[in-house]
PDB file of C-alpha atoms in Angstrom:
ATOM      1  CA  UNK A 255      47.924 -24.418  54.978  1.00  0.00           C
ATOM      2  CA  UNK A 256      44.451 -23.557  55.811  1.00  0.00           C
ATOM      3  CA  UNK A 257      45.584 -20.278  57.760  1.00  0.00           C
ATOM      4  CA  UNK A 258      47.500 -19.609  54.295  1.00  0.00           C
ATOM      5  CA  UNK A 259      44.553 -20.098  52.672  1.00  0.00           C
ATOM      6  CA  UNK A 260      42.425 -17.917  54.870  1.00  0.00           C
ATOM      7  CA  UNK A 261      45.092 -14.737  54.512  1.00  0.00           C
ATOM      8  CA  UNK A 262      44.542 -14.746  50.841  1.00  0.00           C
ATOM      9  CA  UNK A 263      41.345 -15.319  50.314  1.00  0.00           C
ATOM     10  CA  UNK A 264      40.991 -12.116  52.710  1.00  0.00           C
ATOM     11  CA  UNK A 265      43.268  -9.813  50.715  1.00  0.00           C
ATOM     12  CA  UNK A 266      41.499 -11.660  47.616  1.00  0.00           C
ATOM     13  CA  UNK A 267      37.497 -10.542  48.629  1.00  0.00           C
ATOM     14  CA  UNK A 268      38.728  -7.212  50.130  1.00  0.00           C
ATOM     15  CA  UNK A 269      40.307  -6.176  46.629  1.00  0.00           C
ATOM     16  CA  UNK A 270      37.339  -7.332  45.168  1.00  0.00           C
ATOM     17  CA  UNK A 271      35.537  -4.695  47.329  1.00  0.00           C
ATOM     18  CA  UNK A 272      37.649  -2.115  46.890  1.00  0.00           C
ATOM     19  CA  UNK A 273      36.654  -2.423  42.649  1.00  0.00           C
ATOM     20  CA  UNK A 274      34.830   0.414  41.382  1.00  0.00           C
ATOM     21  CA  UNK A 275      31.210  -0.135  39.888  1.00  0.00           C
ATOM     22  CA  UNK A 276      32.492   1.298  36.407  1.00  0.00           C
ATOM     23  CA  UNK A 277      35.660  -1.221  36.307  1.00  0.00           C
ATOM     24  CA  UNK A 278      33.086  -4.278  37.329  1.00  0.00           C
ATOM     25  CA  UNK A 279      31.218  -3.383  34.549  1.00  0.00           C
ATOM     26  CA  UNK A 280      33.738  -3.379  32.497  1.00  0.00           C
ATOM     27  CA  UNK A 281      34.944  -6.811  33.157  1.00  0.00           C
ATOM     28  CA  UNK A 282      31.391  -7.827  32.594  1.00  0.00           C
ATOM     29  CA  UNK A 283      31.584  -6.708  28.985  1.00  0.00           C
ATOM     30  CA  UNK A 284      34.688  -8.091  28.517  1.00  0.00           C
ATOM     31  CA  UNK A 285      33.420 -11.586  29.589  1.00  0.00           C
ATOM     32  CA  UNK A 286      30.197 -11.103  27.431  1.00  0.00           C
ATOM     33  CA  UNK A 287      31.457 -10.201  24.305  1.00  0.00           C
ATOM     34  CA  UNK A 288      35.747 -11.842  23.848  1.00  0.00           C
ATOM     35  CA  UNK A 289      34.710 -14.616  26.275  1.00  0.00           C
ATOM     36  CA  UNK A 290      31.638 -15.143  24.133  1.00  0.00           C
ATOM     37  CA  UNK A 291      33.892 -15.859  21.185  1.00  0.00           C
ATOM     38  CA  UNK A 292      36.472 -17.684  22.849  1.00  0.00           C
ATOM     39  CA  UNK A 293      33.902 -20.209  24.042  1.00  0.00           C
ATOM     40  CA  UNK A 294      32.794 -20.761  20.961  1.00  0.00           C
ATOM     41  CA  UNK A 295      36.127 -21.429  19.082  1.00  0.00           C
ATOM     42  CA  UNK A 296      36.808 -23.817  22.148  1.00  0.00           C
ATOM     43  CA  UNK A 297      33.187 -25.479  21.305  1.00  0.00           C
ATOM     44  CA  UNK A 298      34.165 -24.832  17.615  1.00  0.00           C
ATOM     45  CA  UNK A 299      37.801 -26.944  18.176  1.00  0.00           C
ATOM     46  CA  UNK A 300      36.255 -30.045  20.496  1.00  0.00           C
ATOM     47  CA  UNK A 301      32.682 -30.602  18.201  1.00  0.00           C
ATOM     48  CA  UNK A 302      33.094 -29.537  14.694  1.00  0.00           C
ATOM     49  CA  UNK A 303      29.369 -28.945  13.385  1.00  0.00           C
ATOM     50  CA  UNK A 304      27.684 -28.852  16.688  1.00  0.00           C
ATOM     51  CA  UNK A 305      28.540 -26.915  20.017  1.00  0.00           C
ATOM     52  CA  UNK A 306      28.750 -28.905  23.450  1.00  0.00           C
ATOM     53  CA  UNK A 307      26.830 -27.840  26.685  1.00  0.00           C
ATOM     54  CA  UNK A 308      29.077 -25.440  28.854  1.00  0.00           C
ATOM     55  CA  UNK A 309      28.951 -25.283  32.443  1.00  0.00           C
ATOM     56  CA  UNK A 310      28.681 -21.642  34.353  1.00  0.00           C
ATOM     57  CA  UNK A 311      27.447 -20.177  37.500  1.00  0.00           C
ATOM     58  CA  UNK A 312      25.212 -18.237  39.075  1.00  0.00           C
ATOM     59  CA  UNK A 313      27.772 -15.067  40.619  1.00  0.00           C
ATOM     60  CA  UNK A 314      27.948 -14.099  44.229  1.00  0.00           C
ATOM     61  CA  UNK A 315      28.158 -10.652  45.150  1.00  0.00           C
ATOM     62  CA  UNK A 316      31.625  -9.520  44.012  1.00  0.00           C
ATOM     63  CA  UNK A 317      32.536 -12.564  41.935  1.00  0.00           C
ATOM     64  CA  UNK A 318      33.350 -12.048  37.972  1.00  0.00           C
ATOM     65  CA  UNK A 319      29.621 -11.446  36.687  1.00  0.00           C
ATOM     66  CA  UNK A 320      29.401 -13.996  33.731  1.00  0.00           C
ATOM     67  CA  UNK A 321      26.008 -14.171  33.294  1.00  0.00           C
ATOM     68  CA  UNK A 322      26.040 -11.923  30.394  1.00  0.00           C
ATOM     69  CA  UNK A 323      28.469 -14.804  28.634  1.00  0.00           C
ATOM     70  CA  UNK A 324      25.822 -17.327  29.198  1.00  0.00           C
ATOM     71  CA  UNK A 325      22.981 -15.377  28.214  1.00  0.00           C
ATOM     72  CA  UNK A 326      24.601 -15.360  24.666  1.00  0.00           C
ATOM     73  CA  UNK A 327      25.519 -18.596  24.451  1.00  0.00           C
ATOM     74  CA  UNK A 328      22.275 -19.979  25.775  1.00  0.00           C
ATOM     75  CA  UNK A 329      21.002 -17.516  22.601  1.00  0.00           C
ATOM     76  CA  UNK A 330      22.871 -19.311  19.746  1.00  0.00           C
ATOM     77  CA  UNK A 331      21.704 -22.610  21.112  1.00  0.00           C
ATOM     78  CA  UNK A 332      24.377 -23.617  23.642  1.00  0.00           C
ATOM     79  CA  UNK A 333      23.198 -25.899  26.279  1.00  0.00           C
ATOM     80  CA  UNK A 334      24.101 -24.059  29.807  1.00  0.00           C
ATOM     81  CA  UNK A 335      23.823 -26.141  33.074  1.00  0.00           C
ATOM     82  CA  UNK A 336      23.996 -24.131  36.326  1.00  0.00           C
ATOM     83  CA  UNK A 337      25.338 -26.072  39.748  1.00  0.00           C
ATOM     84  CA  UNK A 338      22.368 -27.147  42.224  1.00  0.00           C
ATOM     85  CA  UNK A 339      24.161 -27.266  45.782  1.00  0.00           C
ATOM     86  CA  UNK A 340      23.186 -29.655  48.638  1.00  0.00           C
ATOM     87  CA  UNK A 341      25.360 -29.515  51.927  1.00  0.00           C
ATOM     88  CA  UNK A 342      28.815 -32.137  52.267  1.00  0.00           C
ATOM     89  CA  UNK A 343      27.643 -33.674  48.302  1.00  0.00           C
ATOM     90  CA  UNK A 344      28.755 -32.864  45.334  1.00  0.00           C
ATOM     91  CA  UNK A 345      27.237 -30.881  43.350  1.00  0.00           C
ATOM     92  CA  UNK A 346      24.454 -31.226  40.946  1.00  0.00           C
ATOM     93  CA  UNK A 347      23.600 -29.662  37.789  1.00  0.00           C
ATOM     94  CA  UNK A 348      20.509 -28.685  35.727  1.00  0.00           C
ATOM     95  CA  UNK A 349      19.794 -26.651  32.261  1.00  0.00           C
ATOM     96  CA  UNK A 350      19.597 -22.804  32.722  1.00  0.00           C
ATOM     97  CA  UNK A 351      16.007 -22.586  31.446  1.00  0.00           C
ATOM     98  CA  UNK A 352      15.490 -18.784  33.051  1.00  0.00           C
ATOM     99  CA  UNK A 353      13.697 -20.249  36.093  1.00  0.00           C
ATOM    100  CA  UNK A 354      15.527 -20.101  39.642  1.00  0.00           C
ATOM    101  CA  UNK A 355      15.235 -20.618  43.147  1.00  0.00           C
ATOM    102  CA  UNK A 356      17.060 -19.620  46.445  1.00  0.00           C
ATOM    103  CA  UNK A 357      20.215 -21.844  46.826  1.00  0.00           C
ATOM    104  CA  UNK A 358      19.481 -23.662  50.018  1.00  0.00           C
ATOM    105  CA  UNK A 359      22.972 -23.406  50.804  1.00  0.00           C
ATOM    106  CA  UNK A 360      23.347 -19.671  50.553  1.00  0.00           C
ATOM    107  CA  UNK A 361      24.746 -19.714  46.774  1.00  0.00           C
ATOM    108  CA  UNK A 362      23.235 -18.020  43.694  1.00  0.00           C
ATOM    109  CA  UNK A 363      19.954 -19.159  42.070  1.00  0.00           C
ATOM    110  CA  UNK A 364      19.876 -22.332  41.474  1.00  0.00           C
ATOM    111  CA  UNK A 365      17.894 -23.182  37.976  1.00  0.00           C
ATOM    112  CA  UNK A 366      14.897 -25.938  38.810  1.00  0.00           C
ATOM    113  CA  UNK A 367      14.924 -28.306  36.353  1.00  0.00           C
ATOM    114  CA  UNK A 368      15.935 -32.447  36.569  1.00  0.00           C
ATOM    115  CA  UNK A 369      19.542 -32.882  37.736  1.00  0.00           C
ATOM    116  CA  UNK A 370      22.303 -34.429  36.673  1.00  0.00           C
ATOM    117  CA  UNK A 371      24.959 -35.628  38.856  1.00  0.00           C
ATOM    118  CA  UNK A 372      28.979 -34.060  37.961  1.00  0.00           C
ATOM    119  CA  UNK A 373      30.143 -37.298  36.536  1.00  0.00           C
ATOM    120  CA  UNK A 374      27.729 -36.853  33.737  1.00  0.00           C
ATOM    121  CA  UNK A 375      28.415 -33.201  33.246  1.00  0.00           C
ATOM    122  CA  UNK A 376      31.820 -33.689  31.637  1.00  0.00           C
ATOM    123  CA  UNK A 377      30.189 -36.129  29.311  1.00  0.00           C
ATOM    124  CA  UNK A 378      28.089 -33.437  28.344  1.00  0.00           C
ATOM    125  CA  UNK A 379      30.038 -30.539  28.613  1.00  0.00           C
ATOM    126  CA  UNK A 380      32.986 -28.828  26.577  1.00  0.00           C
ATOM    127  CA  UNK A 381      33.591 -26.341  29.086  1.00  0.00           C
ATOM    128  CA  UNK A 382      33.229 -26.197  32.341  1.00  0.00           C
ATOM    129  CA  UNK A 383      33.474 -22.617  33.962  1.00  0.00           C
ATOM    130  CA  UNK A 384      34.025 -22.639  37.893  1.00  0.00           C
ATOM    131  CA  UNK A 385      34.104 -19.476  40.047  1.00  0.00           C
ATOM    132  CA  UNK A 386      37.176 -18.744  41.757  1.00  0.00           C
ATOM    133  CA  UNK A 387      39.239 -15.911  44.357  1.00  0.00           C
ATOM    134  CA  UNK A 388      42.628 -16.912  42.462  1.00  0.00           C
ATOM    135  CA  UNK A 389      44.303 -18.994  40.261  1.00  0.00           C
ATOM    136  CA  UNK A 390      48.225 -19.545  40.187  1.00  0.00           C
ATOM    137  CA  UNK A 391      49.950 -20.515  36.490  1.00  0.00           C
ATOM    138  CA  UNK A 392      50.036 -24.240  37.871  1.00  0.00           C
ATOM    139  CA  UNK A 393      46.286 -24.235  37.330  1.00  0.00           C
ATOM    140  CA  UNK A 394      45.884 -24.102  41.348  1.00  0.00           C
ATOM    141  CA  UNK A 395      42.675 -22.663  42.229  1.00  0.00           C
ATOM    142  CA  UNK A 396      41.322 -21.029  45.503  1.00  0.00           C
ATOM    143  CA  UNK A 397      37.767 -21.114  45.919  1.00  0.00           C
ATOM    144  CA  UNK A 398      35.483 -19.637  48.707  1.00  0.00           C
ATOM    145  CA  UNK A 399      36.359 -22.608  50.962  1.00  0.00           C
ATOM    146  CA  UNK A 400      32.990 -24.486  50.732  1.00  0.00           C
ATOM    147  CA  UNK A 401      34.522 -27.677  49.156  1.00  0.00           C
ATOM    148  CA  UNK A 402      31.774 -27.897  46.629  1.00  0.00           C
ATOM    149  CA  UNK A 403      33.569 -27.932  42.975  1.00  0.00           C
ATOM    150  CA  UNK A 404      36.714 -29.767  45.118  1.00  0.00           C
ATOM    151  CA  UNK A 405      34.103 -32.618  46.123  1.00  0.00           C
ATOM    152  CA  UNK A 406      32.565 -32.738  42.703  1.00  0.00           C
ATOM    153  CA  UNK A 407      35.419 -32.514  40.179  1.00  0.00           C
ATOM    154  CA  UNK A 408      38.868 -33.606  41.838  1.00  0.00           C
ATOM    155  CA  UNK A 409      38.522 -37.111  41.683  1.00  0.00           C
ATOM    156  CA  UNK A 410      36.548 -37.616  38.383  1.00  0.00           C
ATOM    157  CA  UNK A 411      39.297 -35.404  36.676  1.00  0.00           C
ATOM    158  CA  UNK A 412      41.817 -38.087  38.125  1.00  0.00           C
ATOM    159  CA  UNK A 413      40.003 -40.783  36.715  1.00  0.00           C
ATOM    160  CA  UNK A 414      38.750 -39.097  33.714  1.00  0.00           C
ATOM    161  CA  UNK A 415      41.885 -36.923  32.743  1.00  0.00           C
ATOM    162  CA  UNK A 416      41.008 -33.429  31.195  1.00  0.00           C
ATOM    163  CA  UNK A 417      40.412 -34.846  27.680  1.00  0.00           C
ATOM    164  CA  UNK A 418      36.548 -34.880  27.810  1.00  0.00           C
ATOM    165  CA  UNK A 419      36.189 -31.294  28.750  1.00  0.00           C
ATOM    166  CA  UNK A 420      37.906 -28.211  30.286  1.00  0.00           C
ATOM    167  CA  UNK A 421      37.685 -26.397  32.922  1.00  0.00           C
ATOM    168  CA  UNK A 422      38.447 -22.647  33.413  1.00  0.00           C
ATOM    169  CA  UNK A 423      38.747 -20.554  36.005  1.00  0.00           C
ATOM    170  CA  UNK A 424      36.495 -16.960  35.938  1.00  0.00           C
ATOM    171  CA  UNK A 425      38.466 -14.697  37.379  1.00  0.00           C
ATOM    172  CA  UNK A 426      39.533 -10.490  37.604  1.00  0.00           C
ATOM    173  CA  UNK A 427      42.707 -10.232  35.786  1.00  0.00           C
ATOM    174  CA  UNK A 428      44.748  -9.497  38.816  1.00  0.00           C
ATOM    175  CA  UNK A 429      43.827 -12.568  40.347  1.00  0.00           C
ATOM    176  CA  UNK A 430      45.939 -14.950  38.255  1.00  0.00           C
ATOM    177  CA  UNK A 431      49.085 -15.274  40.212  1.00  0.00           C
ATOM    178  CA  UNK A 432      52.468 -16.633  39.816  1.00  0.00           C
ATOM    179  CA  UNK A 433      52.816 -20.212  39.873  1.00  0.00           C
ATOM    180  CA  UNK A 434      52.603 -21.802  43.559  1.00  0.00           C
ATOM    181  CA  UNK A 435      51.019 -18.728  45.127  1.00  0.00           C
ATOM    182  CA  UNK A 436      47.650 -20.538  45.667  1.00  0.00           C
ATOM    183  CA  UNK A 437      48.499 -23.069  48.595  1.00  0.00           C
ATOM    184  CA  UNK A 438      47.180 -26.780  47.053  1.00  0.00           C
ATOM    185  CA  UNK A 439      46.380 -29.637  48.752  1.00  0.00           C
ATOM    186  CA  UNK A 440      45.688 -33.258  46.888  1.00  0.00           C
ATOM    187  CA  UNK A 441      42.119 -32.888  46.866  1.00  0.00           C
ATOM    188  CA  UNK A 442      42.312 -29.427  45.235  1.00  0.00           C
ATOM    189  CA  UNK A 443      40.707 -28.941  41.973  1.00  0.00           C
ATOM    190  CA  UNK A 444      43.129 -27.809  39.496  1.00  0.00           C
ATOM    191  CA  UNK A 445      42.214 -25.689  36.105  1.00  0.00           C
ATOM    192  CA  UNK A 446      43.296 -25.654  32.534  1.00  0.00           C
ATOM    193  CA  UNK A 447      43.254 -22.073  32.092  1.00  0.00           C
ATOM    194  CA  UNK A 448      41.776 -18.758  33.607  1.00  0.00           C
ATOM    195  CA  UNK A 449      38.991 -17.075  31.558  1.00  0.00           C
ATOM    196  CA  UNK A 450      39.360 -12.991  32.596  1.00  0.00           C
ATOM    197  CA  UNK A 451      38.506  -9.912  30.971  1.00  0.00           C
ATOM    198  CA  UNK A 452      41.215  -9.885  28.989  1.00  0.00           C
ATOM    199  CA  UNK A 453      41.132 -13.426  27.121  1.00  0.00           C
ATOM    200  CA  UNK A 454      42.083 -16.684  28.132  1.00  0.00           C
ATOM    201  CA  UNK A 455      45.383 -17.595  30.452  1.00  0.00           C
ATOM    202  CA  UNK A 456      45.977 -21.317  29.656  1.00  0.00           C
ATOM    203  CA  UNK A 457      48.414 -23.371  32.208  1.00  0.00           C
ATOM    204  CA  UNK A 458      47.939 -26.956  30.179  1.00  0.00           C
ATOM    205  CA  UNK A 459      47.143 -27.797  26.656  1.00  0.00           C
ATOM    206  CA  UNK A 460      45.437 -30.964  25.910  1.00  0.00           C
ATOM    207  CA  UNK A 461      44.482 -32.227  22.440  1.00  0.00           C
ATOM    208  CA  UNK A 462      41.065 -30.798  22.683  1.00  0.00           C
ATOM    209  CA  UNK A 463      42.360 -27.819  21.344  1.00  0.00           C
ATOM    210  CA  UNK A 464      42.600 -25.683  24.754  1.00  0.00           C
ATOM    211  CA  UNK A 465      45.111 -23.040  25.245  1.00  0.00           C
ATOM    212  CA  UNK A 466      44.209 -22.575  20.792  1.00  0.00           C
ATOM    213  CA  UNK A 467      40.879 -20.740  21.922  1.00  0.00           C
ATOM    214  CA  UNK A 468      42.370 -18.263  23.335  1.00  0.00           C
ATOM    215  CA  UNK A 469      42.409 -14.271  21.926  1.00  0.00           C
TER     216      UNK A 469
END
């Protein structure tokens, strides 16, 4: 499993390199202006009247640049919380507020604000957008092999269910893959859907409205 793991995420970063700077900026528009709007009709669908926080990230070199997407919801007064890593724990999370430090664990900026801990992210938090390398249409994701969003989200999503918020996978559009392509194990985090520069990919519905967001 984990050398299956290792092959792909290989061909997964290498393809990743081999994208030209005018088709990453592309996706980068895509995700800033669509994936704008199809956060907000998710928010729109789950809080009538008021938007919920959203979860994002800080990108790596190479990873789908979203930054762009939280930017403009941080604009129309969306709540973004960036994750705050500390080695073998799960991670934490604080408000983007534009200030940032070095990740101590070689990540993106972290923002610097108080913490909260995962558990009460999905309280807060309609949608929850994770990096990824792939995701298969089983909602299997493959992630750089840290263990970070797998520590944090796995089991609160088993005890929890997907009802409170929902997570989505950022990804280049030739990253989705057929359905078991992503090797899984049981602590795996799974997704509801892939976000990509084309719209939104959704591999489970629940009644929050997800999978109706999408364009």
């Amino acid at each position: 499993m984990s050398t299956e793991k290792s092959l792909l995420r290989a061909e997964i970063r290498q393809a990743r390199r081999e994208k030209s700077a005018a088709e990453r900026l592309h996706a980068k528009q895509r995700f800033s202006v669509p994936g704008f709007e199809i956060v907000m009709r998710q928010l729109d669908l789950m809080a009538p009247g008021g938007p919920h926080s959203v979860a994002g990230y800080s990108p790596l070199l190479g990873e789908p640049d979203v930054r762009g997407l939280l930017n403009r919801l941080i604009a129309v007064g969306v709540e973004v919380y960036l994750p705050v890593s500390t080695p073998q724990r799960p991670l934490e999370w604080a408000a983007d507020d534009g200030r940032y430090r070095p990740s101590s664990v070689g990540g993106g900026p972290e923002p610097v604000g108080p913490v909260i801990t995962s558990a009460e992210l999905i309280d807060r938090a309609g949608v929850v957008i994770v990096p990824a390398l792939a995701v298969d249409r089983r909602g299997a994701r493959l992630g750089q092999g840290g263990g970070f969003y797998d520590r944090s989200f796995t089991e609160l999503r088993t005890v929890t269910g997907s009802e409170t918020c929902t997570f989505w996978a950022a990804v280049y559009d030739d990253e989705v893959l057929p359905a078991r392509a992503v090797p899984t194990l049981p602590h795996d985090l799974r997704v509801d859907a892939a976000l990509t520069p084309s719209g939104l990919d959704v591999f489970r519905k629940t009644r929050r409205g997800v999978g109706n967001a999408s364009s």
